[in-house]
XYZ file of C-alpha atoms in Angstrom:
487
model
C -152.861 13.240 -90.499
C -153.701 10.513 -92.847
C -151.653 8.618 -95.391
C -154.137 10.054 -97.928
C -152.691 13.519 -97.485
C -152.467 15.025 -100.993
C -149.279 14.070 -102.755
C -147.636 14.392 -106.145
C -149.666 13.349 -109.135
C -149.376 9.956 -110.800
C -149.013 9.891 -114.589
C -150.471 13.393 -114.895
C -150.847 15.004 -118.315
C -148.978 18.169 -119.216
C -149.663 21.176 -117.022
C -152.433 23.484 -118.045
C -151.386 26.556 -119.951
C -153.028 29.884 -119.410
C -154.623 31.261 -122.525
C -153.148 34.632 -123.462
C -155.359 37.593 -122.892
C -157.814 35.745 -120.640
C -158.512 37.332 -117.273
C -158.911 34.509 -114.757
C -158.365 36.079 -111.320
C -157.342 33.821 -108.433
C -158.515 30.352 -107.506
C -161.634 31.962 -105.997
C -162.152 34.322 -108.913
C -165.225 34.009 -111.090
C -163.554 31.623 -113.531
C -162.405 29.042 -110.980
C -164.622 29.650 -107.938
C -167.020 26.720 -108.363
C -164.271 24.293 -109.319
C -161.996 25.357 -106.457
C -164.689 25.194 -103.796
C -165.901 21.855 -105.142
C -162.593 19.998 -105.258
C -161.307 21.473 -101.993
C -164.571 20.388 -100.366
C -163.990 16.845 -101.628
C -160.520 16.819 -100.073
C -161.956 18.339 -96.882
C -164.512 15.523 -96.589
C -161.885 12.837 -97.250
C -159.721 14.445 -94.571
C -162.659 14.643 -92.162
C -163.475 10.977 -92.738
C -159.856 9.939 -92.267
C -159.560 11.729 -88.918
C -163.053 10.747 -87.726
C -162.690 7.025 -88.433
C -159.908 6.595 -85.880
C -162.187 7.981 -83.186
C -165.176 5.770 -84.002
C -163.183 2.622 -84.798
C -162.620 1.343 -81.215
C -166.356 1.400 -80.491
C -167.223 -0.125 -83.868
C -164.710 -2.952 -83.468
C -165.887 -3.716 -79.936
C -169.580 -3.799 -80.854
C -168.872 -5.995 -83.878
C -166.731 -8.335 -81.724
C -163.825 -7.781 -84.068
C -161.037 -6.081 -82.129
C -158.731 -8.881 -83.265
C -159.267 -7.528 -86.801
C -158.780 -3.901 -85.721
C -155.634 -3.312 -87.791
C -157.208 -5.040 -90.789
C -159.943 -2.398 -90.831
C -157.293 0.266 -91.419
C -154.950 -1.626 -93.728
C -157.754 -2.837 -96.017
C -158.211 0.772 -97.091
C -154.565 1.192 -98.054
C -154.410 -2.204 -99.770
C -157.074 -1.434 -102.347
C -156.005 2.200 -102.751
C -152.587 0.993 -103.999
C -154.204 -0.574 -107.044
C -156.704 2.258 -107.513
C -153.991 4.951 -107.635
C -152.217 3.341 -110.568
C -155.493 2.625 -112.363
C -156.737 6.181 -111.821
C -153.569 7.725 -113.248
C -153.846 5.785 -116.482
C -157.622 6.182 -116.704
C -157.441 9.958 -116.238
C -154.581 10.343 -118.717
C -156.445 8.502 -121.431
C -160.091 9.459 -120.834
C -159.918 12.521 -118.606
C -160.321 12.831 -114.822
C -164.112 13.150 -114.725
C -164.932 9.429 -114.920
C -162.386 8.190 -112.317
C -163.319 11.064 -109.998
C -167.062 10.369 -110.177
C -166.497 6.616 -109.882
C -164.123 7.102 -106.960
C -166.487 9.325 -105.001
C -169.328 6.858 -105.609
C -167.191 3.943 -104.398
C -166.026 5.955 -101.390
C -169.626 6.710 -100.409
C -170.687 3.094 -100.999
C -167.878 1.890 -98.740
C -168.959 4.272 -95.990
C -172.534 2.986 -96.198
C -171.319 -0.621 -96.115
C -169.287 0.110 -92.985
C -172.154 1.926 -91.314
C -174.606 -0.940 -91.888
C -172.163 -3.813 -91.239
C -173.373 -6.645 -89.043
C -169.960 -8.256 -88.655
C -166.359 -7.130 -88.594
C -165.520 -8.816 -91.889
C -168.295 -6.879 -93.643
C -166.922 -3.734 -92.026
C -163.442 -4.556 -93.376
C -164.956 -5.099 -96.830
C -166.512 -1.658 -96.613
C -163.138 -0.152 -95.786
C -161.661 -1.909 -98.827
C -164.339 -0.379 -101.069
C -163.544 3.005 -99.527
C -159.884 2.491 -100.401
C -160.741 1.884 -104.042
C -162.692 5.116 -104.101
C -160.064 7.107 -102.234
C -157.265 5.953 -104.544
C -159.262 6.904 -107.639
C -160.227 10.303 -106.239
C -156.901 11.580 -104.937
C -155.058 10.985 -108.231
C -157.919 12.252 -110.398
C -158.010 15.499 -108.403
C -154.380 16.193 -109.222
C -155.037 15.567 -112.897
C -157.868 18.108 -112.660
C -155.418 20.662 -111.241
C -152.850 19.995 -113.954
C -155.431 20.516 -116.714
C -157.857 23.098 -115.373
C -155.554 25.601 -113.652
C -152.774 27.675 -115.217
C -149.304 27.308 -113.748
C -149.514 30.524 -111.752
C -152.567 29.270 -109.816
C -151.460 25.699 -109.180
C -149.403 26.474 -106.035
C -152.425 28.269 -104.541
C -154.870 25.413 -105.081
C -152.311 22.881 -103.825
C -151.836 25.017 -100.708
C -155.617 24.960 -100.248
C -155.506 21.154 -100.452
C -152.914 21.004 -97.693
C -154.778 23.556 -95.550
C -157.997 21.575 -95.894
C -156.490 18.898 -93.614
C -155.884 21.201 -90.654
C -159.476 21.849 -89.556
C -160.588 18.188 -89.890
C -157.576 17.145 -87.811
C -158.893 19.280 -84.958
C -162.664 19.098 -85.446
C -162.961 15.577 -86.873
C -162.101 13.609 -83.725
C -164.312 15.829 -81.554
C -167.279 15.660 -83.925
C -166.913 11.912 -84.460
C -166.562 11.327 -80.727
C -169.705 13.306 -79.955
C -171.692 11.525 -82.676
C -170.405 8.142 -81.482
C -171.386 8.833 -77.884
C -174.818 10.363 -78.522
C -176.041 8.772 -81.766
C -173.816 5.721 -82.258
C -170.690 4.953 -84.287
C -172.677 3.964 -87.383
C -173.735 7.571 -87.966
C -170.085 8.579 -88.369
C -170.040 6.458 -91.526
C -173.561 6.784 -92.942
C -173.712 10.554 -92.406
C -170.711 11.526 -94.545
C -172.072 10.371 -97.968
C -174.866 12.941 -97.676
C -172.254 15.700 -97.399
C -170.665 14.669 -100.708
C -173.648 15.971 -102.721
C -172.704 19.648 -102.342
C -169.083 19.456 -103.593
C -170.131 17.152 -106.435
C -172.816 19.575 -107.564
C -170.187 22.332 -107.739
C -167.179 20.431 -109.052
C -168.459 17.988 -111.668
C -170.001 20.535 -114.074
C -166.864 22.689 -113.843
C -164.627 19.664 -114.445
C -166.747 18.670 -117.444
C -166.217 22.124 -118.932
C -162.520 22.553 -118.201
C -160.870 19.113 -117.856
C -162.949 16.398 -119.473
C -161.726 14.067 -122.172
C -158.131 13.282 -123.194
C -155.467 15.960 -122.787
C -155.009 16.044 -126.573
C -158.275 15.005 -128.292
C -156.547 14.880 -131.697
C -153.882 12.409 -130.569
C -154.499 8.651 -130.685
C -155.397 7.195 -127.282
C -152.531 5.111 -125.956
C -153.378 1.646 -124.617
C -153.282 1.021 -120.901
C -149.947 -0.112 -119.509
C -151.074 -3.624 -118.606
C -147.758 -4.542 -117.023
C -147.963 -1.647 -114.589
C -151.580 -2.430 -113.745
C -150.724 -6.084 -113.165
C -147.845 -5.093 -110.900
C -150.176 -2.843 -108.918
C -152.688 -5.676 -108.660
C -149.897 -7.971 -107.495
C -148.972 -5.534 -104.731
C -152.579 -5.286 -103.538
C -153.266 -9.019 -103.615
C -149.909 -9.868 -102.046
C -150.396 -7.368 -99.246
C -153.937 -8.635 -98.609
C -152.736 -12.237 -98.344
C -149.988 -11.257 -95.911
C -152.545 -9.387 -93.796
C -154.814 -12.414 -93.753
C -151.955 -14.698 -92.760
C -150.934 -12.317 -89.986
C -154.443 -12.275 -88.549
C -154.959 -16.044 -88.651
C -151.714 -16.978 -86.860
C -151.816 -20.726 -87.591
C -149.932 -23.238 -89.752
C -152.552 -23.053 -92.495
C -151.761 -19.362 -92.860
C -148.284 -20.179 -94.200
C -149.682 -20.925 -97.666
C -151.356 -17.525 -98.224
C -148.297 -15.874 -96.685
C -146.015 -17.609 -99.198
C -148.299 -16.684 -102.106
C -148.418 -13.105 -100.839
C -144.644 -12.834 -100.762
C -144.392 -14.397 -104.235
C -146.748 -11.727 -105.595
C -145.341 -8.837 -103.615
C -141.597 -9.116 -104.200
C -141.524 -8.903 -108.021
C -144.227 -6.223 -108.016
C -142.299 -4.047 -105.578
C -139.074 -4.488 -107.529
C -140.861 -3.494 -110.720
C -142.513 -0.359 -109.332
C -139.875 1.075 -106.964
C -136.468 2.500 -107.974
C -133.558 0.036 -107.963
C -131.744 0.085 -104.633
C -134.770 1.099 -102.560
C -134.639 -2.045 -100.428
C -131.006 -1.436 -99.433
C -131.412 2.328 -98.965
C -129.077 3.298 -101.790
C -128.111 6.965 -101.599
C -130.254 9.548 -103.316
C -133.667 8.822 -104.797
C -133.997 5.209 -103.514
C -133.500 6.420 -99.927
C -136.040 9.203 -100.430
C -138.652 6.675 -101.595
C -137.795 4.265 -98.782
C -137.908 7.026 -96.167
C -141.415 8.012 -97.244
C -142.612 4.476 -96.588
C -140.746 4.042 -93.306
C -142.034 7.349 -91.935
C -145.653 6.985 -93.036
C -145.946 3.284 -92.231
C -144.524 3.436 -88.712
C -146.496 6.546 -87.779
C -149.865 5.476 -89.206
C -149.580 1.965 -87.756
C -148.946 3.418 -84.306
C -151.529 6.207 -84.586
C -154.252 3.715 -85.501
C -153.970 2.106 -82.050
C -153.857 5.297 -79.962
C -157.642 5.799 -79.626
C -158.194 2.088 -78.926
C -155.537 2.150 -76.199
C -156.986 5.231 -74.524
C -160.571 3.959 -74.676
C -159.930 0.414 -73.486
C -156.983 0.871 -71.125
C -157.584 4.310 -69.595
C -161.368 4.509 -69.881
C -161.512 7.675 -71.981
C -164.595 8.475 -73.999
C -164.236 8.276 -77.790
C -164.386 12.080 -77.896
C -161.503 12.561 -75.479
C -159.492 9.783 -77.102
C -159.863 11.483 -80.481
C -159.033 14.846 -78.977
C -155.639 13.497 -77.924
C -154.661 13.535 -81.611
C -156.292 16.853 -82.490
C -153.261 19.090 -81.993
C -151.304 16.996 -84.480
C -152.986 18.601 -87.486
C -151.656 22.011 -86.547
C -148.127 20.864 -85.722
C -147.989 18.786 -88.935
C -148.824 21.926 -90.920
C -146.214 23.837 -88.907
C -143.555 21.239 -89.745
C -144.451 21.486 -93.438
C -144.141 25.269 -93.237
C -140.790 25.183 -91.442
C -139.156 22.897 -94.015
C -140.255 25.226 -96.819
C -138.234 28.215 -95.534
C -135.472 29.025 -98.078
C -132.920 29.783 -95.365
C -133.258 26.207 -94.038
C -132.739 24.510 -97.414
C -129.029 23.738 -96.737
C -130.074 21.894 -93.576
C -132.878 19.813 -95.112
C -131.210 16.431 -94.522
C -130.482 17.292 -90.891
C -134.066 18.419 -90.423
C -135.290 15.100 -91.821
C -133.076 13.138 -89.444
C -134.336 15.243 -86.538
C -137.915 14.808 -87.714
C -137.611 11.022 -87.678
C -136.078 11.121 -84.195
C -139.125 13.119 -83.041
C -141.435 10.567 -84.659
C -139.639 7.661 -82.975
C -139.722 9.407 -79.589
C -143.449 10.164 -79.895
C -144.317 6.569 -80.773
C -142.147 5.228 -77.944
C -143.702 7.643 -75.434
C -147.327 6.826 -76.291
C -147.568 3.453 -74.472
C -146.302 5.052 -71.260
C -149.974 5.815 -70.517
C -150.456 2.090 -69.963
C -149.000 2.923 -66.544
C -151.857 4.377 -64.509
C -149.673 6.991 -62.832
C -148.773 8.569 -66.201
C -151.263 11.304 -67.148
C -153.200 10.642 -70.343
C -152.311 14.065 -71.759
C -148.805 12.667 -72.269
C -150.061 11.125 -75.517
C -151.397 14.464 -76.800
C -148.079 16.211 -76.140
C -146.002 13.395 -77.608
C -148.189 13.171 -80.705
C -147.974 16.904 -81.320
C -144.171 16.625 -81.483
C -144.388 13.501 -83.626
C -146.716 15.220 -86.104
C -144.300 18.145 -86.340
C -141.567 15.685 -87.312
C -143.875 14.056 -89.851
C -144.686 17.441 -91.381
C -140.981 18.068 -91.922
C -140.221 14.610 -93.311
C -143.238 14.024 -95.568
C -143.022 17.429 -97.234
C -139.247 17.101 -97.624
C -139.510 13.738 -99.372
C -141.787 15.330 -101.992
C -139.351 18.224 -102.460
C -136.349 15.925 -102.816
C -138.187 13.567 -105.150
C -138.727 16.362 -107.676
C -135.210 17.673 -107.143
C -133.675 14.258 -107.891
C -135.981 13.366 -110.805
C -135.482 14.245 -114.439
C -138.640 15.803 -115.951
C -139.445 12.670 -117.930
C -139.108 10.534 -114.770
C -141.183 12.679 -112.387
C -144.426 10.776 -112.975
C -142.996 7.307 -112.416
C -140.997 8.432 -109.398
C -144.045 10.153 -107.875
C -145.967 6.909 -108.297
C -143.137 5.045 -106.572
C -143.318 7.474 -103.647
C -147.046 6.859 -103.217
C -146.649 3.103 -103.541
C -143.917 3.083 -100.893
C -146.178 5.104 -98.608
C -149.277 2.944 -99.075
C -147.470 -0.399 -99.068
C -145.622 0.397 -95.846
C -148.919 1.369 -94.238
C -150.385 -1.999 -95.192
C -147.425 -4.151 -94.161
C -146.679 -2.419 -90.876
C -150.365 -2.338 -89.924
C -150.525 -6.045 -90.714
C -147.418 -6.739 -88.621
C -148.691 -4.619 -85.748
C -152.118 -6.222 -85.931
C -150.613 -9.709 -85.873
C -148.518 -8.885 -82.805
C -151.537 -7.269 -81.167
C -153.718 -10.339 -81.771
C -150.993 -12.785 -80.696
C -150.654 -11.133 -77.286
C -154.351 -11.091 -76.477
C -155.448 -7.984 -78.301
C -158.606 -9.696 -79.506
C -159.778 -9.891 -75.887
C -159.222 -6.199 -75.198
C -162.883 -5.369 -75.758
C -163.985 -8.026 -73.290
C -161.432 -6.788 -70.768
C -162.710 -3.235 -71.159
C -166.285 -4.339 -70.472
C -165.137 -6.328 -67.455
C -163.221 -3.339 -66.140
C -166.334 -1.195 -66.444
C -168.160 -3.803 -64.389
C -165.495 -3.631 -61.693
C -163.340 -6.598 -62.655
C -159.580 -6.317 -63.040
C -157.554 -7.224 -66.084
C -155.684 -5.677 -68.961
C -153.589 -6.476 -72.002
C -150.941 -3.758 -72.009
C -148.408 -6.080 -73.646
C -150.595 -6.246 -76.765
C -150.323 -2.480 -77.185
C -146.632 -2.356 -76.306
C -146.050 -4.967 -79.028
C -147.394 -2.457 -81.552
C -145.831 0.801 -80.388
C -142.301 -0.216 -79.445
C -141.433 -2.012 -82.718
C -142.900 0.904 -84.683
C -140.676 3.273 -82.698
C -137.737 1.111 -83.766
C -138.819 1.323 -87.417
C -139.075 5.119 -87.132
C -135.604 5.264 -85.600
C -134.335 3.252 -88.559
C -135.874 5.998 -90.664
C -133.459 8.493 -89.098
C -130.603 6.431 -90.560
C -132.322 6.312 -93.962
C -132.822 10.100 -93.816
C -129.061 10.526 -93.480
C -128.643 8.750 -96.856
C -130.857 10.978 -99.005
C -127.797 12.914 -100.141
C -126.430 11.635 -103.435
C -122.905 11.918 -101.989
C -121.708 11.158 -98.489
C-alpha cells in the first residue's frame, strides 16, 4: 500500500448539496456512472503504478548503475508531491478541480515516460520527481471533485470505491510488473501505463466539466492564493530534497546543502503542522505525528524488500513483488476492523497494537538475509504489518476529524498529509544514506557476481535500513498511546 492511498481533502470547498426533487440513483446510476468509473479508474491506475514500481525498481536501478540512489528514486516522488498537494488544494478551490486534475495526470504520464526512457539513474530520479508533482495535484483534485459533484449521501460510497480500488492492484500489480519486467523489460512497466490513462480521462473530464468546473461560488470574488502557505510548502520540498542529496553524497561538502535543507525545513514544518507535534503533545499533535511515523517507517522499509529479495536471495522480480501481494488484502481488513462500532472504545489500544505489528514485521523482514530462513517469511510478516497499517492509518483519519473543529478540518487534514509525505521523504533519505554507507551501492555488482558463481553479499546494508525503521515504528506505539486528549 502506497503513501498515496486516498486521504482527507486539502482545502476542499463546501460539500455538494443534492438538488431537491432530482433522481440521481447511486454512484453507478445514470447521473454519475461516467464520472464514477472515470475517477475510480484514475485512482486504480495510480495504485497500480505505485505497487508495480517497487517490483521493477531493483532491475531498473541495477541496469542504470544507480543502486546507490535507490532510495532517492522513491523519495523524489514524495518530495515534489508535498508541494503539489498544497498547490492543488488552492488551485482547485479558486479555479475548480478540472485544471489541476488534467495538469496532474499529464505530469504523471510525462514522468512515467521520462523514467521509462532514462539513460541514467539521475534522469530516472527526475522522472520520479515529475510523477510526484502529478500525483500530488491529482489526489487532492479528485477529492475536490467528490465534494462538489456528489451529494452527501453518495460521498461515502465513492470514497469506499477509492479505498477498494487499491486492493486489486496490490495483488495484481507486483505480478504483472514482474512478468513484464522479466519478458519485455522494466522500461515497459513505465511507458505502458500512460496509454491506459486515455480511457479514464475520456470518461471523467467531460463529466467533471459539467458538474464541478469553475469556482465553487461563481458569484463570489476569487480569493488570492495563500502565498505564505505555498512558500512554506516549497520550503518543505526544497529542504527535504537538499537533505536527501546530502545523505546520498556522504562527504564533507554535503554539509552545506544539509545545513540549508534544515534551515528551510524547520520553519516550514513548524508553520504547517500543529503546535506540539514534534514533542508528541497529547491529542491532535500526536495523531499527526503518528501518521508520519507509521507511514514513513513502513514505506521506507517496504521500498527495500524487493531489492533485498532479488539481490540477496536470487528471486525473480515477479516472485519478489508477490511477497508483498497479500498486504493489500490485510491492509483493507485492518481498515475494516477499526471501523466496527463495537471496537470504538478500544481504538487507542488497537492503534498501539497496530504499531507493534508494524515494528515486528519490519524487524522480521531482514531475517531472510540468513539463507536458512525461508523467503516466504517476508510475505507472512508483511501481511501482518499491513494489517497493523490498515488499523493505524484509517484510525488517524478518524481521530483527526473527531479532534478538529469544522473550520479547522481543512488545515488539519493538510497537516496530516504533510506529516505523512515528509516522513516518507526523510526516512527514505536516512535509510538510503545508511544503505549507501554500508556498501549498498555495490549490491548490484555483488548480485551479478553471485550469478556468475562468485561469493559476496552486503547484508549489513539492508539491516541498516530495516532495523532502525523497526525502532521508529516501535516509537510509534508510544505515540499511539498519547492520542487521547487526557491520560
